[in-house]
PDB file of C-alpha atoms in Angstrom:
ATOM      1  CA  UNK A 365     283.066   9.362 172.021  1.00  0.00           C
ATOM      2  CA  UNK A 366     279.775  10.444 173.363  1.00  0.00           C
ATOM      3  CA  UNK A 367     277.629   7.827 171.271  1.00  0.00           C
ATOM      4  CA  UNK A 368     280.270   4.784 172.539  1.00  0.00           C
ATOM      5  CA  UNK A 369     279.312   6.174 176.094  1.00  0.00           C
ATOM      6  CA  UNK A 370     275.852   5.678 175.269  1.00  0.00           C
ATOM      7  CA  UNK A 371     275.864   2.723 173.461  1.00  0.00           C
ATOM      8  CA  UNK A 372     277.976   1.169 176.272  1.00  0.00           C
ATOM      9  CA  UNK A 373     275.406   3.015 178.975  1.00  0.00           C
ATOM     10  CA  UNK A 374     272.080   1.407 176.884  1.00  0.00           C
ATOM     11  CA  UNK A 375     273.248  -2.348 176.227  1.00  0.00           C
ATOM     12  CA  UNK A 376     274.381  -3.224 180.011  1.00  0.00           C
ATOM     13  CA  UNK A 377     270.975  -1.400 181.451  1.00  0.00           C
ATOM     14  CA  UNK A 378     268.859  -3.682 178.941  1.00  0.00           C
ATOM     15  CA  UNK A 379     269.457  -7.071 180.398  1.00  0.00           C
ATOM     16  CA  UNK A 380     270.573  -6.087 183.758  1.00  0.00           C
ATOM     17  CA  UNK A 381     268.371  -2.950 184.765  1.00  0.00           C
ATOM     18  CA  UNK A 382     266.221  -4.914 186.714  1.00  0.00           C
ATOM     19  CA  UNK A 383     269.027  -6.748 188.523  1.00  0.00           C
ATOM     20  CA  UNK A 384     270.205  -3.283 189.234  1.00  0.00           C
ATOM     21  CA  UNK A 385     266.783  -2.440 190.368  1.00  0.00           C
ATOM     22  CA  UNK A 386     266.670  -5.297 193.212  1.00  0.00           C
ATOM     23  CA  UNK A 387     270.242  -4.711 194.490  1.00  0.00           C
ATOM     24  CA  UNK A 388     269.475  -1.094 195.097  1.00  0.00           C
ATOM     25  CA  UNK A 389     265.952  -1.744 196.649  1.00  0.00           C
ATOM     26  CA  UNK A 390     267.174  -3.796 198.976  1.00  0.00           C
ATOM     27  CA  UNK A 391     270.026  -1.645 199.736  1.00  0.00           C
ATOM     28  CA  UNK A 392     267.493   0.701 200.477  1.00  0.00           C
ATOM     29  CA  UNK A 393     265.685  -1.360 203.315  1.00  0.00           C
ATOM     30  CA  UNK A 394     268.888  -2.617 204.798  1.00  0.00           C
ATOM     31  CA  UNK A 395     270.536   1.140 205.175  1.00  0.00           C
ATOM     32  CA  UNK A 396     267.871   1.537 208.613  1.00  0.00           C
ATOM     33  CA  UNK A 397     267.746  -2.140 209.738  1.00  0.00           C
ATOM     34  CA  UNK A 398     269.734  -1.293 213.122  1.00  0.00           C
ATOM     35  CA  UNK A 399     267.224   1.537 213.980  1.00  0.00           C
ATOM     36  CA  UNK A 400     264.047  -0.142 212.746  1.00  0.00           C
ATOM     37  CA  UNK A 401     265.119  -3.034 214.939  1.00  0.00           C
ATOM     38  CA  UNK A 402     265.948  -0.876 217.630  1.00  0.00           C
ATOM     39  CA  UNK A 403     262.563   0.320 217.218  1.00  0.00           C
ATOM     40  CA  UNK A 404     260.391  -2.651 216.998  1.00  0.00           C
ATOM     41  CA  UNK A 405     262.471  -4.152 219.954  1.00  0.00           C
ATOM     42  CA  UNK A 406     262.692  -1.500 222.500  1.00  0.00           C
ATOM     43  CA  UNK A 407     262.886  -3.955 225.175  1.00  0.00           C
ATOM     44  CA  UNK A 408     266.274  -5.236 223.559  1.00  0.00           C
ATOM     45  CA  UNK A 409     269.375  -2.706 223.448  1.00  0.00           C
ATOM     46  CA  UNK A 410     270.404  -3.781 220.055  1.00  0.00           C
ATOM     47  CA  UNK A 411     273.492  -1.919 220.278  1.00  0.00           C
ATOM     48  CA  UNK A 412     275.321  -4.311 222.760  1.00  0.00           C
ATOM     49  CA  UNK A 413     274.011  -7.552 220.855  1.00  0.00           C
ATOM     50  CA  UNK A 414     277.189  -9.232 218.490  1.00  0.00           C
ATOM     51  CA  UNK A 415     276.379  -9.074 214.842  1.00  0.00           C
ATOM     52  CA  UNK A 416     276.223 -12.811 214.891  1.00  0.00           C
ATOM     53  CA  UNK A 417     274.223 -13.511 218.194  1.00  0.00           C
ATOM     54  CA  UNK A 418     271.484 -16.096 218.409  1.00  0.00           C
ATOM     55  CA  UNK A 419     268.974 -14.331 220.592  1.00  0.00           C
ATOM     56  CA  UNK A 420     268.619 -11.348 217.185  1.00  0.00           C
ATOM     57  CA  UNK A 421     266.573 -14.460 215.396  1.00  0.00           C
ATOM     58  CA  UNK A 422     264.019 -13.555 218.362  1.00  0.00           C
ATOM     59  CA  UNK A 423     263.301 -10.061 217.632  1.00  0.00           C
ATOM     60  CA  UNK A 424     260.892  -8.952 215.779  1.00  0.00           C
ATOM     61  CA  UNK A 425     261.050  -7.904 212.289  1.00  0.00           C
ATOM     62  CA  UNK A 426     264.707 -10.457 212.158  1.00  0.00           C
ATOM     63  CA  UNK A 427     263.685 -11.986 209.692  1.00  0.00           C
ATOM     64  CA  UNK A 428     262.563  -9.746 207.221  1.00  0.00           C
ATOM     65  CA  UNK A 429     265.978  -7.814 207.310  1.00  0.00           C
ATOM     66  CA  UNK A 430     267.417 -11.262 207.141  1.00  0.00           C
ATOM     67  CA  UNK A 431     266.042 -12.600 203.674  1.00  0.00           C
ATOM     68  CA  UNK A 432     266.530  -9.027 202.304  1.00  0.00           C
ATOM     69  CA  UNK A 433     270.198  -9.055 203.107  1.00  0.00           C
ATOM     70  CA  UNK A 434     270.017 -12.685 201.561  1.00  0.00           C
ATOM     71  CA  UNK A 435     268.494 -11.378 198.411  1.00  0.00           C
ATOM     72  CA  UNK A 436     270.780  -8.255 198.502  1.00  0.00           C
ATOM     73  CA  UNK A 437     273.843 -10.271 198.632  1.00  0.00           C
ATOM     74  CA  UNK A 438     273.570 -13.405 197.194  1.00  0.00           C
ATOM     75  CA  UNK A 439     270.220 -13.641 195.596  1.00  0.00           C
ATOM     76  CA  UNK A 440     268.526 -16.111 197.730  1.00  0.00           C
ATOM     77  CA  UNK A 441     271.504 -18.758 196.890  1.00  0.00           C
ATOM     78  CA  UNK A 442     273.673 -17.941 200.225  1.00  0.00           C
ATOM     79  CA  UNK A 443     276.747 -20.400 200.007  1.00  0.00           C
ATOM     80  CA  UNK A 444     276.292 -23.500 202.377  1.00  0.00           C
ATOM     81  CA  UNK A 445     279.898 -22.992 203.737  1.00  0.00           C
ATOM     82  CA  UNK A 446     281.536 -19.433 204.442  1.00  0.00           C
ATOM     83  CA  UNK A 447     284.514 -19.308 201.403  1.00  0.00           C
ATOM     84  CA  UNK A 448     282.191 -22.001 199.062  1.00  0.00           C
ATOM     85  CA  UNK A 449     281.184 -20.891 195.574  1.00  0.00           C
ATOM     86  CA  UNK A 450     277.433 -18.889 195.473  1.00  0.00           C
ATOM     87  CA  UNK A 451     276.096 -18.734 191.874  1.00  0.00           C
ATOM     88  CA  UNK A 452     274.106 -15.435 193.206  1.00  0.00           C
ATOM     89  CA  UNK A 453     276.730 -13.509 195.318  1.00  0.00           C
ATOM     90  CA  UNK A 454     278.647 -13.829 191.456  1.00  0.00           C
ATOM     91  CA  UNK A 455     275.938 -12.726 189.735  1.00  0.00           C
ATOM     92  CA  UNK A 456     275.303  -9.612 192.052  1.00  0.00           C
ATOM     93  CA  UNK A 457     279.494  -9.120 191.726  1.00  0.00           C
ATOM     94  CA  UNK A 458     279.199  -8.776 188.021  1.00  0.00           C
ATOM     95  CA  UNK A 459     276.170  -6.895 188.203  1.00  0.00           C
ATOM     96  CA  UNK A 460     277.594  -4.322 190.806  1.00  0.00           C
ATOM     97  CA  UNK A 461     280.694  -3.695 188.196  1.00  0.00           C
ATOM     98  CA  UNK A 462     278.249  -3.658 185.631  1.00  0.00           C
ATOM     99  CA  UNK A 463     276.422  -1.066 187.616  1.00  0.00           C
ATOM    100  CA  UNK A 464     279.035   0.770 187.891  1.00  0.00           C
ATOM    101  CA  UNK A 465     280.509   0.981 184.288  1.00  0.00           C
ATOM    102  CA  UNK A 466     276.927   2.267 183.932  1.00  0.00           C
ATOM    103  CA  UNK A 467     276.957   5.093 186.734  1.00  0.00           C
ATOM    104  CA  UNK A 468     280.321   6.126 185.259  1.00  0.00           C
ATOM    105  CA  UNK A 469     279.325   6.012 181.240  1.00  0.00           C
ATOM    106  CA  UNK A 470     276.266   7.973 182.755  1.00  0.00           C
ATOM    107  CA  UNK A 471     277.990  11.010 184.036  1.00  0.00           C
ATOM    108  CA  UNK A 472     279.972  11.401 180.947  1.00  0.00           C
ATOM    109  CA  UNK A 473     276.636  11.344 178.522  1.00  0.00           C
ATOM    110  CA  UNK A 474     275.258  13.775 181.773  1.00  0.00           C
ATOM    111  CA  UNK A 475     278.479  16.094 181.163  1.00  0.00           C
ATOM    112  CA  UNK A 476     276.715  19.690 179.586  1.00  0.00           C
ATOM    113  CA  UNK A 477     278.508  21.411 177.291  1.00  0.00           C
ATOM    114  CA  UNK A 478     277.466  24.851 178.221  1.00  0.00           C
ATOM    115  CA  UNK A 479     276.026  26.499 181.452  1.00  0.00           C
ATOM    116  CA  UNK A 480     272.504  26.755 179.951  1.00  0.00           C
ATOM    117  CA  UNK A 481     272.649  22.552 179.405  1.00  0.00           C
ATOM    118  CA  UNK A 482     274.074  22.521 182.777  1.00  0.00           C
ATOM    119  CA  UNK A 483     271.320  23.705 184.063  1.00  0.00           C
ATOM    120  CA  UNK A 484     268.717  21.659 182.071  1.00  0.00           C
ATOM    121  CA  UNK A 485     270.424  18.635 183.396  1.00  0.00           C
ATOM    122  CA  UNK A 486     270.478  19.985 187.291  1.00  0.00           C
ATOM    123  CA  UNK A 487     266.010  20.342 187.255  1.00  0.00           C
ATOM    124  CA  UNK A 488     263.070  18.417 186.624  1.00  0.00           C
ATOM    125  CA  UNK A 489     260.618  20.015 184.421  1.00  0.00           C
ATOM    126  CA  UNK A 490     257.073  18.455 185.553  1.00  0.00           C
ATOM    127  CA  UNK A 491     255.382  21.228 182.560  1.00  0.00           C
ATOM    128  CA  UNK A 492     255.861  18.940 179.119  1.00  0.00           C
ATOM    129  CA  UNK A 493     254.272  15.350 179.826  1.00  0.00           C
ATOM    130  CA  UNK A 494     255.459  12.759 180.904  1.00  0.00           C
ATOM    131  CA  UNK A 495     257.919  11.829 178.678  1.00  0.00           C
ATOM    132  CA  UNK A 496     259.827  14.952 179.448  1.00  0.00           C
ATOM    133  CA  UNK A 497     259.108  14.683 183.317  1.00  0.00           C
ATOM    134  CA  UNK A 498     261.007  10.830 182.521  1.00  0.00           C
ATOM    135  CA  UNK A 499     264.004  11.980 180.722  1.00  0.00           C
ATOM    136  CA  UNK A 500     264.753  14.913 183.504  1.00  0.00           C
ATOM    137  CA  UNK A 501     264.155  12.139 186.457  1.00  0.00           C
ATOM    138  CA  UNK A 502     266.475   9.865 184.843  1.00  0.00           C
ATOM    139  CA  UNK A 503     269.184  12.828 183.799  1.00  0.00           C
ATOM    140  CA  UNK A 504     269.052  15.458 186.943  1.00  0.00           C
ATOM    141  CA  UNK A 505     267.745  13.134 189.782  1.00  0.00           C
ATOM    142  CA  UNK A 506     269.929  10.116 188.546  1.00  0.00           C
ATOM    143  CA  UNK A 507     273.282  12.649 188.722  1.00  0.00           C
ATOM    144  CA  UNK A 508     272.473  13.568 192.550  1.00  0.00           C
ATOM    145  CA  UNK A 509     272.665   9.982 193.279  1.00  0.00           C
ATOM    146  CA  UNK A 510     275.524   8.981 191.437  1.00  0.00           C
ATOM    147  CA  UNK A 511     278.284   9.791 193.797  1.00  0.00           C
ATOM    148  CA  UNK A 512     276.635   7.553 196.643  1.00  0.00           C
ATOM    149  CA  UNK A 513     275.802   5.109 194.240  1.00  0.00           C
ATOM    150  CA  UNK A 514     279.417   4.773 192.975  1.00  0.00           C
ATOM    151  CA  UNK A 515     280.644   4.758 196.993  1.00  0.00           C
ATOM    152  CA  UNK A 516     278.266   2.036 197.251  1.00  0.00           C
ATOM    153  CA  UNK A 517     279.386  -0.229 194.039  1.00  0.00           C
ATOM    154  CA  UNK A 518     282.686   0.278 194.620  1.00  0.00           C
ATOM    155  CA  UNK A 519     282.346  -0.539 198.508  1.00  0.00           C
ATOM    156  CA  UNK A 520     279.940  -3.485 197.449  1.00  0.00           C
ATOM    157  CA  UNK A 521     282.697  -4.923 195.102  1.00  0.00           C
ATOM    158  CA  UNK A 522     285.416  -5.464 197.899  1.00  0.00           C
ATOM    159  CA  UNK A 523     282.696  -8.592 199.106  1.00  0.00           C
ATOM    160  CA  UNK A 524     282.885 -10.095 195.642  1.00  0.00           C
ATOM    161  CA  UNK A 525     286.456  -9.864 194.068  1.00  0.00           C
ATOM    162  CA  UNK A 526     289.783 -10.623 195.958  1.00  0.00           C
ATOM    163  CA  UNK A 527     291.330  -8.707 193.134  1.00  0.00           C
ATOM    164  CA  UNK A 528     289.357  -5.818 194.449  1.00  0.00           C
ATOM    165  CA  UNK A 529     289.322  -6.341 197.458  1.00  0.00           C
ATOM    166  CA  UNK A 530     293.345  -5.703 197.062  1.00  0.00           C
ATOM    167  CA  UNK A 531     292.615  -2.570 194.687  1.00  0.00           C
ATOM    168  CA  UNK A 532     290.289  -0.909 197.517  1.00  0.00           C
ATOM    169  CA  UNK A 533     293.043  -1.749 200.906  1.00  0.00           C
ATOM    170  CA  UNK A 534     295.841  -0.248 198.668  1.00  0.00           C
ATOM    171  CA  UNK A 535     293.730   2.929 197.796  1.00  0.00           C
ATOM    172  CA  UNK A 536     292.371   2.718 201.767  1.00  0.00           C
ATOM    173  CA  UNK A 537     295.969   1.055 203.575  1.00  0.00           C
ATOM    174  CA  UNK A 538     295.771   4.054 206.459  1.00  0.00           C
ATOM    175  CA  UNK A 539     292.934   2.213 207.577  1.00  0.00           C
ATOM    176  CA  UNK A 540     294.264  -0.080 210.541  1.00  0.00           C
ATOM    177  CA  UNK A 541     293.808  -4.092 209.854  1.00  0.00           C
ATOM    178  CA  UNK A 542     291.496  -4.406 213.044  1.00  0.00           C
ATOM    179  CA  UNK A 543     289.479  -1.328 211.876  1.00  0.00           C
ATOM    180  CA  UNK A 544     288.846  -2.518 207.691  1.00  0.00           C
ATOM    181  CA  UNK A 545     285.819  -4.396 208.549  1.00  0.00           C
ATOM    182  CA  UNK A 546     283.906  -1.812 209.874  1.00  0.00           C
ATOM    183  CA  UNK A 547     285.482   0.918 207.705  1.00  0.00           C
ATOM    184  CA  UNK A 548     283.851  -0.895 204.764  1.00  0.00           C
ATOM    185  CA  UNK A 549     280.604  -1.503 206.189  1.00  0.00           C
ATOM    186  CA  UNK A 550     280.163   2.118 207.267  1.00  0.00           C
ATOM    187  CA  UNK A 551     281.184   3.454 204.025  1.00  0.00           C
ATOM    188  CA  UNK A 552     279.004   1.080 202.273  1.00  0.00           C
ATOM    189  CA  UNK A 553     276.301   1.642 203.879  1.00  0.00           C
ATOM    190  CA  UNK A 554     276.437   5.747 205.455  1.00  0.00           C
ATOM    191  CA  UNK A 555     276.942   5.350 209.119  1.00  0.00           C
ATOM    192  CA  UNK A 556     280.024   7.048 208.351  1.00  0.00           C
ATOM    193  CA  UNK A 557     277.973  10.353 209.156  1.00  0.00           C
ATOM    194  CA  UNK A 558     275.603   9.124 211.335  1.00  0.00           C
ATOM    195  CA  UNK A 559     271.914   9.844 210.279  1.00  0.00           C
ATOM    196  CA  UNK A 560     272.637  12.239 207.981  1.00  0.00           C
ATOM    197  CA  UNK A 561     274.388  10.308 205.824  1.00  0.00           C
ATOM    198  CA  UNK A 562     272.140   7.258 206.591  1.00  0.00           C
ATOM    199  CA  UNK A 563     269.222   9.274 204.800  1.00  0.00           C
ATOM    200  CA  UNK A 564     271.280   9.885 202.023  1.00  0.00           C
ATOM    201  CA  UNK A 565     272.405   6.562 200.945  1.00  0.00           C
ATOM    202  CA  UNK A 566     268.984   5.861 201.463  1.00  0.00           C
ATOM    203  CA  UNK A 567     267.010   8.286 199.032  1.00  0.00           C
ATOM    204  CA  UNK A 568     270.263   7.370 196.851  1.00  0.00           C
ATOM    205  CA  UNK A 569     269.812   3.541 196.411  1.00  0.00           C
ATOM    206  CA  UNK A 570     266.227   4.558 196.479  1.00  0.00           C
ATOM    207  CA  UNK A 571     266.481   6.267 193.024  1.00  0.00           C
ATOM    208  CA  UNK A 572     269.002   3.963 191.871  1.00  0.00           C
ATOM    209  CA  UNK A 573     265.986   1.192 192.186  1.00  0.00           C
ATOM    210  CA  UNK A 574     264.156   3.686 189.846  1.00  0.00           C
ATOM    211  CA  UNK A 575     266.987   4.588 187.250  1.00  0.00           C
ATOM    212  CA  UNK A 576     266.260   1.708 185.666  1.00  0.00           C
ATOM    213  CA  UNK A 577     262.588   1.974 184.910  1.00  0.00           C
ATOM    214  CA  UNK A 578     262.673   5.191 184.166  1.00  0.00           C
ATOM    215  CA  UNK A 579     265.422   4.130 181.407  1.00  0.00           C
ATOM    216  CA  UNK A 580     263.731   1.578 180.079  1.00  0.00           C
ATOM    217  CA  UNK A 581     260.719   3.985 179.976  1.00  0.00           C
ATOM    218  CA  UNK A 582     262.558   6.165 177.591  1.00  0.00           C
ATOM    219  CA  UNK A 583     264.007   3.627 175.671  1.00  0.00           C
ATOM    220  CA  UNK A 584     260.641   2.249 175.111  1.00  0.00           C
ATOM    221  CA  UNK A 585     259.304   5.592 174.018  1.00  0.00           C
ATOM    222  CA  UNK A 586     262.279   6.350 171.717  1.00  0.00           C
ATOM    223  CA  UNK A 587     260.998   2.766 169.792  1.00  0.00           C
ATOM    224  CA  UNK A 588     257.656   3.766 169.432  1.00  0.00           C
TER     225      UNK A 588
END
């Protein structure tokens, strides 16, 4: 069962590691866009501006958050109209699953089988080259992450699939109608607990950009 796991975990990171890569990166940048704006606009109070308000194309640093969110969501191919077909917001859907079936099939090749394992695969050894220093960043670091990450994909998902969408509001139905929109945007992206949180999901999608190269690191190693 173990080798499926891995087999399953190895041949969707391949092709799509790097796509993985950029949808966590600029996950990363987006998670302090508020407060970064806030901070290179301190003339503006951000706060009280509507998420869709003209005057936020004046303010500094706008457009950099912009394109990011553009390559985050829909890989520089926004759709033209809001409910028209984008080739890239489908790609980043099946990419998030993809992701996820990935986190998942990750934890259960992570799973120790006895407390000395365990903790092999909770620490980083930095004392056995850096092929070692590889495999413990991708096992030990990549578990902390995993949670968020998963929160994230599975958060991410309700933006791509109706079918999820429906999956996630069942799960989440306490959750007044009026309320959803921003109950999925602060779960998605940490406000939930306030800074805290924020720097978590941050660090989070931060090594989630790096899972990838560190796997394909070790996979290129194991070839050699």
């Amino acid at each position: 069962m173990r080798k499926l796991f891995h087999d399953i975990h190895l041949w969707i990171s391949i092709p799509l590691g790097i796509l993985f890569s950029v949808i966590c990166l600029t996950g990363a940048i987006l998670v302090f866009q508020e407060p970064l704006l806030q901070a290179m606009n301190p003339q503006v109070d951000i706060s009280k501006m509507k998420r869709h308000d003209p005057a936020k194309k004046e303010l500094t640093g706008y457009t950099f958050f912009q394109k990011t969110l553009v390559i985050h969501r829909w890989l520089l191919d926004p759709p033209a109209k809001k409910g028209e077909r984008s080739i890239g917001k489908e790609i980043v859907g099946y990419g998030t699953l993809a992701m996820g079936i990935v986190l998942i099939s990750g934890i259960v090749i992570w799973w120790p089988r006895n407390r000395k394992v365990l903790k092999n695969r909770l620490s980083v050894s930095c004392k056995n080259g850096m092929r070692r220093f590889g495999h413990d960043s991708h096992v030990s670091i990549g578990f902390y992450a995993t949670l968020f990450l998963l929160i994230m994909c599975f958060t991410g998902l309700v933006w791509s699939f109706s079918w999820w969408r429906e999956v996630f509001w069942s799960l989440f139905d306490f959750v007044p109608q009026e309320e959803r929109k921003r109950f999925l945007y602060s779960l998605h992206t940490g406000l939930w607990g306030g800074v805290l949180t924020q720097i978590i999901y941050f660090f989070a999608a931060l090594i989630g950009a790096t899972l990838p190269l560190t796997g394909y690191y070790l996979w290129w190693k194991k070839r050699k």
